[in-house]
CSV table of C-alpha atoms in Angstrom, one decimal:
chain,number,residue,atom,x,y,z
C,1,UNK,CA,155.8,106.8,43.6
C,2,UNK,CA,156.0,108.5,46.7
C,3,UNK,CA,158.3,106.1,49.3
C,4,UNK,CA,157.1,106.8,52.8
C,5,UNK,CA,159.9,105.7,56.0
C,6,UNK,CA,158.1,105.7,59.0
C,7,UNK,CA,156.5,102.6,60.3
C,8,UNK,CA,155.1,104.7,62.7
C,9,UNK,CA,152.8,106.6,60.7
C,10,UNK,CA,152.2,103.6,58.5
C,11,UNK,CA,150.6,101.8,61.5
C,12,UNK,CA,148.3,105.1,62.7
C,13,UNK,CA,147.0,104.4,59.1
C,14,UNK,CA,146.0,101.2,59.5
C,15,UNK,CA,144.3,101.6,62.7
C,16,UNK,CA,142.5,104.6,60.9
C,17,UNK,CA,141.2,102.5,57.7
C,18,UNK,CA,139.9,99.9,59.9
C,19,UNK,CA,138.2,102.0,62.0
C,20,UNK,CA,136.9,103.8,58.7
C,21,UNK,CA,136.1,100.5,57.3
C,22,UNK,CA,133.8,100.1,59.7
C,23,UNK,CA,131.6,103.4,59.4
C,24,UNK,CA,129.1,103.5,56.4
C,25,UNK,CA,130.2,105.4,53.2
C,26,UNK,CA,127.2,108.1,53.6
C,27,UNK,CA,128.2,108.3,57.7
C,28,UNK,CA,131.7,109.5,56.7
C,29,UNK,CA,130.5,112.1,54.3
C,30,UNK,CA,128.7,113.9,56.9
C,31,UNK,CA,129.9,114.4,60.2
C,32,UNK,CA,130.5,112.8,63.4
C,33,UNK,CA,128.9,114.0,66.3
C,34,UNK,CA,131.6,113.4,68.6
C,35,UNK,CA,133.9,115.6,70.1
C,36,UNK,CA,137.4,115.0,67.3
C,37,UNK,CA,141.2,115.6,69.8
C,38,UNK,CA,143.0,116.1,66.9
C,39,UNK,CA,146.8,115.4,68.1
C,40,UNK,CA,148.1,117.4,64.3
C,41,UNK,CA,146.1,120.2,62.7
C,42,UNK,CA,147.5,121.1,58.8
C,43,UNK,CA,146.8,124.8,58.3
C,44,UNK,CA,147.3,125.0,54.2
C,45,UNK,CA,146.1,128.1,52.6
C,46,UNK,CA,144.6,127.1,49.2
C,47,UNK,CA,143.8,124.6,47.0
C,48,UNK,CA,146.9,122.8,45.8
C,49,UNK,CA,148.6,122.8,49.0
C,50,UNK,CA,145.2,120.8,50.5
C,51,UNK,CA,145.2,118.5,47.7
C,52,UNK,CA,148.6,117.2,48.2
C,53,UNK,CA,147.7,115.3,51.2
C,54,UNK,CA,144.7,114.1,49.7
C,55,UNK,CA,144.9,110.4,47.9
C,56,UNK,CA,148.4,109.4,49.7
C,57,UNK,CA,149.3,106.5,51.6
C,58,UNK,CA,150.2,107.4,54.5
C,59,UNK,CA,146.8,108.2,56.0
C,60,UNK,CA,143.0,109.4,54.9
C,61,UNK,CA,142.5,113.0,55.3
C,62,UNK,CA,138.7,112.6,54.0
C,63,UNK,CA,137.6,110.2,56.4
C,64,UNK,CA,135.5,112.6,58.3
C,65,UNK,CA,134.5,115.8,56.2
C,66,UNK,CA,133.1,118.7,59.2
C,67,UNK,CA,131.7,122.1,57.9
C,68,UNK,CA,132.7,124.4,60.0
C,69,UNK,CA,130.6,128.2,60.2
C,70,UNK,CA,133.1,130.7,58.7
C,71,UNK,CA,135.0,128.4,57.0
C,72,UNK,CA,135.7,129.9,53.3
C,73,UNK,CA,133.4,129.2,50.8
C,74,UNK,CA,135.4,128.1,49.0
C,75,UNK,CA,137.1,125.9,51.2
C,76,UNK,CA,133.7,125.0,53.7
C,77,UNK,CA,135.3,121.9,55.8
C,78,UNK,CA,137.6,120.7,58.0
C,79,UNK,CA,139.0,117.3,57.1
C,80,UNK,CA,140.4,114.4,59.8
C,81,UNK,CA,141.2,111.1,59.7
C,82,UNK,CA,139.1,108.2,61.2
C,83,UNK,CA,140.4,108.2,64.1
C,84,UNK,CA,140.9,112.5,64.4
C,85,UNK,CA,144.6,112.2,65.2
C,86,UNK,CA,145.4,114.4,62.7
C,87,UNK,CA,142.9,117.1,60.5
C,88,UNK,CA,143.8,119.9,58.0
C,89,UNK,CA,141.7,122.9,56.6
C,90,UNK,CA,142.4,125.2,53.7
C,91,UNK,CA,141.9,128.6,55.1
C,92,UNK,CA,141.9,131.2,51.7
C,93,UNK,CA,144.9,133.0,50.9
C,94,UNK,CA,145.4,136.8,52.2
C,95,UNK,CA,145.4,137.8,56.1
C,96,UNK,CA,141.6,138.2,56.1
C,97,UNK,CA,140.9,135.0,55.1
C,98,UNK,CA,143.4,133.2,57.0
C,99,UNK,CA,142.3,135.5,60.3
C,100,UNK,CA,138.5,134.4,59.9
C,101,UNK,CA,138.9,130.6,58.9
C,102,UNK,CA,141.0,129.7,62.1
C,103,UNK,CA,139.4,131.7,64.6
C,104,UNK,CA,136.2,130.1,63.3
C,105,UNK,CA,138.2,126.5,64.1
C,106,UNK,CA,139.5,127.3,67.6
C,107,UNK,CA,136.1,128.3,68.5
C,108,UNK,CA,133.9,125.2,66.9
C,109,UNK,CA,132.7,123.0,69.6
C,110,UNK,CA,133.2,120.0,67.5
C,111,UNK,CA,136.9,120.3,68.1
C,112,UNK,CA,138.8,119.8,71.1
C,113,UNK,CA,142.0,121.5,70.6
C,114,UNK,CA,143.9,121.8,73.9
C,115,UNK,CA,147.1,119.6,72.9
C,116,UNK,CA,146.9,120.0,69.3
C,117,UNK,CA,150.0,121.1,67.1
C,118,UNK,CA,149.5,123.0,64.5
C,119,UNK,CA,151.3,122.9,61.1
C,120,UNK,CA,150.8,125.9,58.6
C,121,UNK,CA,152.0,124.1,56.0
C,122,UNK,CA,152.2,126.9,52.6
C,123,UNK,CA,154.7,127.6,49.5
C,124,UNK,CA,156.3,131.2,49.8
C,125,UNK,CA,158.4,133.2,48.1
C,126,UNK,CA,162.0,133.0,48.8
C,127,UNK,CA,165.3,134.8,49.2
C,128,UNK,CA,168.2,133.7,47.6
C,129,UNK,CA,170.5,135.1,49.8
C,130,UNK,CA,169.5,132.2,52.4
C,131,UNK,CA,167.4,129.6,50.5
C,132,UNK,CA,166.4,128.4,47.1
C,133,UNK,CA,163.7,127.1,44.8
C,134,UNK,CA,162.0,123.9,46.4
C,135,UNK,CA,163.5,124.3,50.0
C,136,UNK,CA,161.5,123.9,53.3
C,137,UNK,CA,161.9,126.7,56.2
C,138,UNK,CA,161.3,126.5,59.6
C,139,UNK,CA,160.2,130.3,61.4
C,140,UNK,CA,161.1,131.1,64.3
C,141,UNK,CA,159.1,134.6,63.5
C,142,UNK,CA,156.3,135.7,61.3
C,143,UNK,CA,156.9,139.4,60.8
C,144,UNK,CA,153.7,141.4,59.0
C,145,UNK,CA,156.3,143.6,56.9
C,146,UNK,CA,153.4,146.0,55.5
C,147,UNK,CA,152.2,147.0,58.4
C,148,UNK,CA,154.1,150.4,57.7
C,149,UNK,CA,153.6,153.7,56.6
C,150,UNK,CA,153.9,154.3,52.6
C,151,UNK,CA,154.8,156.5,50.2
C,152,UNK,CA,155.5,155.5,46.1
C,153,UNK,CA,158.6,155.1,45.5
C,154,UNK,CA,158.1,158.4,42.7
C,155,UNK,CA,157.7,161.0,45.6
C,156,UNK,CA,160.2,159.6,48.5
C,157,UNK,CA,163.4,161.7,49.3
C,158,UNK,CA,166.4,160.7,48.0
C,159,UNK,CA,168.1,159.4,51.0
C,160,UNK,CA,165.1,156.8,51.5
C,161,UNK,CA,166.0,153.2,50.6
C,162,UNK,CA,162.4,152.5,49.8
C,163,UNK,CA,158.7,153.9,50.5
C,164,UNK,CA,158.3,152.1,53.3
C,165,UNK,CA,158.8,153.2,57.1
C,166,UNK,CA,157.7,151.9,60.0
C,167,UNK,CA,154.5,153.4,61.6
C,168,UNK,CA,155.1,156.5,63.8
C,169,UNK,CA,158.5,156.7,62.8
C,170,UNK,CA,160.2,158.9,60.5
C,171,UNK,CA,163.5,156.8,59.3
C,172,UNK,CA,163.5,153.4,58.0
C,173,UNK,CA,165.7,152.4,60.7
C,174,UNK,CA,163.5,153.8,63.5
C,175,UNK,CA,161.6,151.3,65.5
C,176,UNK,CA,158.0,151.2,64.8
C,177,UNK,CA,156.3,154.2,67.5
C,178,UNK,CA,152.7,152.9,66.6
C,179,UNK,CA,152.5,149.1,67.9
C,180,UNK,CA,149.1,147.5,66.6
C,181,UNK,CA,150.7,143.5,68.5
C,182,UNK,CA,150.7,142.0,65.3
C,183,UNK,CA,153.7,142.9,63.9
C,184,UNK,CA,155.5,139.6,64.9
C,185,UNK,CA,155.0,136.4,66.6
C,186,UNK,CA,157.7,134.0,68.2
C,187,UNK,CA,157.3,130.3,67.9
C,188,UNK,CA,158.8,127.7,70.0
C,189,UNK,CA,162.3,127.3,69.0
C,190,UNK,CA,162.5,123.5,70.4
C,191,UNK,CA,159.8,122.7,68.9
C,192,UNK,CA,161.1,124.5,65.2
C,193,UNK,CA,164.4,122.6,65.5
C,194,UNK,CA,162.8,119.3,66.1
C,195,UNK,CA,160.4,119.8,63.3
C,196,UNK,CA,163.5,120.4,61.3
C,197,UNK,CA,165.3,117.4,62.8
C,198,UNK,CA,162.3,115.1,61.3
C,199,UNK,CA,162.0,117.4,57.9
C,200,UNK,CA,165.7,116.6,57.3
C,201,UNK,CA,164.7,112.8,56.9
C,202,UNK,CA,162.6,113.7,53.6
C,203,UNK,CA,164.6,113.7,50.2
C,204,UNK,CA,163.2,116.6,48.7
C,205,UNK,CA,161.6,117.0,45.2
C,206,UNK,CA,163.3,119.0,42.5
C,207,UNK,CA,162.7,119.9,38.8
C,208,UNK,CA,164.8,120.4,36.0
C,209,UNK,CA,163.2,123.9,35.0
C,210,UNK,CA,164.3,125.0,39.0
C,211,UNK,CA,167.9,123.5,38.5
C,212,UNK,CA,168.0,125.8,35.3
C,213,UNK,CA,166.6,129.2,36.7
C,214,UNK,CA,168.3,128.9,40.3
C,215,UNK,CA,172.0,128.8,38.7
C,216,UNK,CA,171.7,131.9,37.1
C,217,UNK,CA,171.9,133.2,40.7
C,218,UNK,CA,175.4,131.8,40.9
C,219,UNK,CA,176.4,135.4,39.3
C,220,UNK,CA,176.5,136.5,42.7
C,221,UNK,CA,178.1,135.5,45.8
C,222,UNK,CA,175.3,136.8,48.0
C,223,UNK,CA,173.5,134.4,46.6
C,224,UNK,CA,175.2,131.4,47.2
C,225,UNK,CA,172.6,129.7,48.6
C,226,UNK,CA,170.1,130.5,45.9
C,227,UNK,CA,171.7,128.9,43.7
C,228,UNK,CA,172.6,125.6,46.0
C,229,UNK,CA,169.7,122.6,45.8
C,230,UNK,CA,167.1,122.3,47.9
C,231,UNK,CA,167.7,122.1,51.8
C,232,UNK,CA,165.8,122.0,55.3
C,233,UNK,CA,166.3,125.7,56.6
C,234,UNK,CA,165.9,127.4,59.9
C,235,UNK,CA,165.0,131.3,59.2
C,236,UNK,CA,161.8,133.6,59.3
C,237,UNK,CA,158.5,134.4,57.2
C,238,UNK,CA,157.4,137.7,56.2
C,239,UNK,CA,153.6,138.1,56.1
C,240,UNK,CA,152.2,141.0,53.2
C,241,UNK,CA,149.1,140.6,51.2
C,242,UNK,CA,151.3,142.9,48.8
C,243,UNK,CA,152.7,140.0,46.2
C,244,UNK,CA,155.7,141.9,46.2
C,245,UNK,CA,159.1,141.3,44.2
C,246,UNK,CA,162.0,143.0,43.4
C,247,UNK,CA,165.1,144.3,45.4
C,248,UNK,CA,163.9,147.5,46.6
C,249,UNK,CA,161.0,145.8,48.5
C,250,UNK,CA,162.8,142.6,49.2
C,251,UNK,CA,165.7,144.6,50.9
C,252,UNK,CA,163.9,147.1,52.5
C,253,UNK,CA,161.4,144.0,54.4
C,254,UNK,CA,164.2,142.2,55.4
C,255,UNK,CA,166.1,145.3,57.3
C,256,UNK,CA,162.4,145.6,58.8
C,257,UNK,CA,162.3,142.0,59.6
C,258,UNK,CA,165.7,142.7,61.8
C,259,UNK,CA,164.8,145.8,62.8
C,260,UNK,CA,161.6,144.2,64.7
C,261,UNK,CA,162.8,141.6,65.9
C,262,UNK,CA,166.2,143.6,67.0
C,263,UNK,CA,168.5,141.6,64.9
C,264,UNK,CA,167.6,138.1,65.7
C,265,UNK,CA,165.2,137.8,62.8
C,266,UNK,CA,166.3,136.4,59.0
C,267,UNK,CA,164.0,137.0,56.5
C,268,UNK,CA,163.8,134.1,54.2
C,269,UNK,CA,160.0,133.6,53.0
C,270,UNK,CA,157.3,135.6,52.2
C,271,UNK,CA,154.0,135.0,52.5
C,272,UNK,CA,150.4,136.1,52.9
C,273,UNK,CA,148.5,134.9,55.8
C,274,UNK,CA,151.0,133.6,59.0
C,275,UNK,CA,150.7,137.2,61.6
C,276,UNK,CA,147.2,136.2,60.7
C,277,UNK,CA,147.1,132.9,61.4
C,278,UNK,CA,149.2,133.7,64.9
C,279,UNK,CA,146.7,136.6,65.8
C,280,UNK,CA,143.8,134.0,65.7
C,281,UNK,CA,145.8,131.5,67.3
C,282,UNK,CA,146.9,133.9,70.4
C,283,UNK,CA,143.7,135.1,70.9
C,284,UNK,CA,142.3,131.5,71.0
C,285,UNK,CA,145.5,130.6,73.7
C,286,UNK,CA,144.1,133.6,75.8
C,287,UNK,CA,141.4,131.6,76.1
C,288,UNK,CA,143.2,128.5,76.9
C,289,UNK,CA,141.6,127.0,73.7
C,290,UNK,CA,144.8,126.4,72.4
C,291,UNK,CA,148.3,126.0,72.8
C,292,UNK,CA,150.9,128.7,71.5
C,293,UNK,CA,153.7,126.8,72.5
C,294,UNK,CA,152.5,123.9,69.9
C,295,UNK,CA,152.8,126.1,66.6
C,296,UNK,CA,155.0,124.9,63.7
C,297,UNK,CA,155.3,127.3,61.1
C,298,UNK,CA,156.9,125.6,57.5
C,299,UNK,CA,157.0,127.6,54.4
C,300,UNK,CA,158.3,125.8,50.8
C,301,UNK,CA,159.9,127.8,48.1
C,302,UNK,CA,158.0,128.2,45.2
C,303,UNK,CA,159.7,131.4,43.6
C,304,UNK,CA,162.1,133.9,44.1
C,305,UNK,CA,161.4,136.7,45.4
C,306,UNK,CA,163.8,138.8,43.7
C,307,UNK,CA,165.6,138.7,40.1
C,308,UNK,CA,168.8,137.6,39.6
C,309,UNK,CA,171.7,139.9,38.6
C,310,UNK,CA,170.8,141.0,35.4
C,311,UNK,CA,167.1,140.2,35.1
C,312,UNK,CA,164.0,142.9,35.5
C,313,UNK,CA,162.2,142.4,38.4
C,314,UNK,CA,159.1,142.3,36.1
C,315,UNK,CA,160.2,139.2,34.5
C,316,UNK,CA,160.9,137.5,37.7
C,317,UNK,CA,157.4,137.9,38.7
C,318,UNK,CA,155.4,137.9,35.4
C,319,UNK,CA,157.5,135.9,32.8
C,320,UNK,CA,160.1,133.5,33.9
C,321,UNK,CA,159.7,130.0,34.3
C,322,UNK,CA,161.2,129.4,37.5
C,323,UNK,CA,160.5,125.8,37.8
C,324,UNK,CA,159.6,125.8,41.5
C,325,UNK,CA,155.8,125.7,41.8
C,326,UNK,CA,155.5,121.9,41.7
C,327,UNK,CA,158.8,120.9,44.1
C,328,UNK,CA,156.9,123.4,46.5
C,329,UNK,CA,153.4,121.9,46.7
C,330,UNK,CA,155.5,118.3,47.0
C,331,UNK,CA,157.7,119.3,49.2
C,332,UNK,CA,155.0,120.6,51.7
C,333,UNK,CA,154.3,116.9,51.9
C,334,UNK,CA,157.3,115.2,51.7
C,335,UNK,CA,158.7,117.3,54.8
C,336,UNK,CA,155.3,117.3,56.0
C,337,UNK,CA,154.8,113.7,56.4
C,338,UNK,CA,158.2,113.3,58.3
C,339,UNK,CA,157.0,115.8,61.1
C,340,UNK,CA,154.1,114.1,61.5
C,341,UNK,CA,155.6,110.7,61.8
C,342,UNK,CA,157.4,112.3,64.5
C,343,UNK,CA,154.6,114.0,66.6
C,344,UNK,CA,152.5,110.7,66.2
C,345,UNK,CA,155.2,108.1,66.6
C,346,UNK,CA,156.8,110.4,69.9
C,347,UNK,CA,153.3,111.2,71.5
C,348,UNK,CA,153.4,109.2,74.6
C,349,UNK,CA,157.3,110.0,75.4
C,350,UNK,CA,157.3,113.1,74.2
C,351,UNK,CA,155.0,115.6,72.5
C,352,UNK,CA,151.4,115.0,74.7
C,353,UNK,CA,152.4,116.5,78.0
C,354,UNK,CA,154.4,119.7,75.2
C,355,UNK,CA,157.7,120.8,74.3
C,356,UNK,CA,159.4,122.7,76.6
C,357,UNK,CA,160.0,126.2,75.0
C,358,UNK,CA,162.8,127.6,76.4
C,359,UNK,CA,162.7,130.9,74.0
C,360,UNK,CA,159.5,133.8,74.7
C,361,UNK,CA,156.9,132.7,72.4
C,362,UNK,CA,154.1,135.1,71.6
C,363,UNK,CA,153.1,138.6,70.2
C,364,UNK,CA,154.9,141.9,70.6
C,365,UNK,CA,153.0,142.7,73.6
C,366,UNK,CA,153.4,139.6,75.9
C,367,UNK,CA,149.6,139.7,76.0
C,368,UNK,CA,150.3,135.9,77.0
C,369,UNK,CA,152.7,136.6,80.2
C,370,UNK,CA,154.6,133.7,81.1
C,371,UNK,CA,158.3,133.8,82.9
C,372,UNK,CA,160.4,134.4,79.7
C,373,UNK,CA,160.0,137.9,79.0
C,374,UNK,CA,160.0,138.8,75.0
C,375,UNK,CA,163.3,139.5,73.3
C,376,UNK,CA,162.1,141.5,70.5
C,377,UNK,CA,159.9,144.4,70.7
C,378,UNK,CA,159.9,148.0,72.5
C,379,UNK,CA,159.3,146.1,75.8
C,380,UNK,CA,162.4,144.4,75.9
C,381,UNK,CA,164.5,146.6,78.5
C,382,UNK,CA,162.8,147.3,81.6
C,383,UNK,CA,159.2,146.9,80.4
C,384,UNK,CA,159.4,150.7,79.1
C,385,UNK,CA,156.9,151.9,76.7
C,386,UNK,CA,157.8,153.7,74.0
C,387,UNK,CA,155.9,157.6,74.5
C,388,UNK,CA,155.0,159.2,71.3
C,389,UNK,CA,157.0,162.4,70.1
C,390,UNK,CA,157.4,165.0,67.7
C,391,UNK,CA,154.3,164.3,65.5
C,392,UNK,CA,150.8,164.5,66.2
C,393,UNK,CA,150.1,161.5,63.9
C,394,UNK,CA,151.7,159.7,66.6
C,395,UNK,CA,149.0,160.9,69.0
C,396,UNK,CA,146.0,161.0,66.5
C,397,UNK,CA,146.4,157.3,64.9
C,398,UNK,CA,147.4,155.1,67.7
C,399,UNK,CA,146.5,154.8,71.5
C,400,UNK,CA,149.9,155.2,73.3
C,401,UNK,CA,151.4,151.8,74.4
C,402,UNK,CA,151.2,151.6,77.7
C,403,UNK,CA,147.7,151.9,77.5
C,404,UNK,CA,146.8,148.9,75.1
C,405,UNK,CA,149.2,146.6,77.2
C,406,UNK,CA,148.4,145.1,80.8
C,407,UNK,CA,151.7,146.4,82.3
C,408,UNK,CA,152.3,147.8,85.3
């Protein structure tokens, strides 16, 4: 049975199944046609990390069911409780659908979404050298680690590491010369460590299978904490549609995770849809529709996303029985709930008028200003742009910097 500790929460529930009580059956299928605040927004990405907050006790996600215009169609409404303090949508897994699903949300005008956190709440894949099977990240980044130039790994010179290099460069260790703005996205740290702070309250679900798997990456120190239980993390997501595994690939996306973020990056999850998720959300904050500084991004670890010493990468991926599927999904809600709790029971004091962010939060090109210039990115010294050189592919496929960016 799952035990939940905050009175808090507990009490927004019963205000919202009294006020539900009250609203026919039929009413509360359809929707409202009020204006919903919600004060939490879940951002899961497909089915079984939606259901998990469906059915618990805390509070009644299917109070209020809205269909929302470019919502999946698989995944056609928004969900709030009675009261709309908090909501959740599934968006479709993969960039694309994860891009269209929430800039469909910021721009419904059944929402009002001006003070709202968001939660992207998804399992990931995981590296053992900083996490393990079940645990619960915090990013401070979202890197899109395919966003690269690539060649297969048959026909790449010998002195490559892997096929991938950054786009308009010519070494792996070359900072990307083609700059798209969606190649990372910086969250508030304040508001990441708190969210960790609350997620540390949750004892977090395990299974025997994952106990089993995760100590044959004991063999190597590196992976220490692979092979440790389950813990609240603080470290960064990588964003490919490419379900990728392996050390060749897992390597070669975390050197470009540090390389982007010039070295304060640590690549710990991997996942599909979060520099899409950002995009739609920065684009909306342009607007003032949302937020940016109100974006928690938590990632559970659901498999590794390399083999340990010894095992084919192949049978990491297709044929071992890792064990970490179901902590993930439970996880998602166990931590989840906690950082709700939080938000809700520290609105008044604390998380209505924002949290500070004392770090740059946005995209690559500053495209939302602000007095904390970025601390990653080609920008970071002196607002210098980086000129194309060398290679006309440089010139041909991208429109130099300084012209897609309002600088000076």
């Amino acid at each position: 049975m799952r035990a939940f500790t905050s009175s808090i929460l507990a009490t927004s529930v019963l205000l919202s199944t009294a006020s539900a009580s009250m609203i026919p059956a039929k009413l509360r299928e359809r929707t409202l046609e009020y204006v919903i605040k919600p004060k939490v927004f879940i951002i899961d990405m497909f089915g079984p990390e939606g259901d998990v907050w469906y059915g618990i006790p805390e509070f009644d996600l299917l109070a209020i069911n809205i269909t929302v215009p470019g919502f999946s169609p698989l995944y056609p409404d928004a969900h709030c409780t009675a009261n709309g303090d908090i909501c959740q949508l599934i968006t479709g897994e993969s960039e694309i659908n994860a891009a269209t699903t929430v800039a469909s949300l910021v721009r419904y005008p059944r929402f009002d979404l001006t003070t709202t956190y968001f939660m992207i709440a998804g399992i990931a894949g995981v590296n053992p050298e900083h996490a393990t099977l079940g645990s619960v990240a915090f990013a401070r980044y979202a890197v899109q680690v395919a966003l690269q130039y690539e060649f297969s790994q048959f026909e790449i010179p010998t002195n490559y590491t892997s096929g991938y290099i950054p786009q308009g460069s010519l070494s792996p260790q070359e900072y990307p010369q083609s700059i798209y703005g969606t190649e990372v996205f910086e969250f508030n740290q304040n508001l990441q460590k708190m969210a960790v702070a609350f997620a540390s309250k949750a004892a977090l679900n395990d299974s025997s299978d994952a106990v089993i798997y995760r100590a044959n990456y004991a063999a190597s120190s590196a992976y220490a904490a692979g092979a440790a239980a389950p813990s609240v993390v603080e470290c960064d997501v990588a964003t490919s549609d490419v379900y990728f595994s392996g050390n060749i690939l897992s390597t070669a996306f975390g050197n470009y995770t540090t390389l982007v973020t010039n070295g304060s990056g640590v690549y710990c999850m991997t996942a599909q849809e979060d520099n899409a998720t950002g995009e739609a959300l920065l684009r909306a904050a342009i607007q003032k529709l949302v937020d940016f500084s109100r974006i928690i991004l938590m990632r559970t670890a659901s498999d590794f996303d390399r083999p340990y010493p010894g095992e084919a990468a192949t049978t990491n991926l297709f044929f071992a029985n890792q064990g970490g599927f179901e902590p993930a999904i439970q996880n998602i809600y166990l931590a989840g709930r906690e950082v709700i709790a939080g938000i809700l029971g520290g609105w008044n004091s604390t998380f209505a008028a924002g949290v500070n962010a004392t770090n740059y939060v946005g995209d690559i090109f500053d495209t939302l200003g602000g007095a904390i210039a970025p601390d990653f990115g080609p920008y970071t010294f002196n607002n210098n742009p980086v000129v194309p050189t060398k290679r006309d592919v440089r010139r041909r496929r991208s429109v130099p910097v300084k012209m897609r960016r309002d600088v000076a």
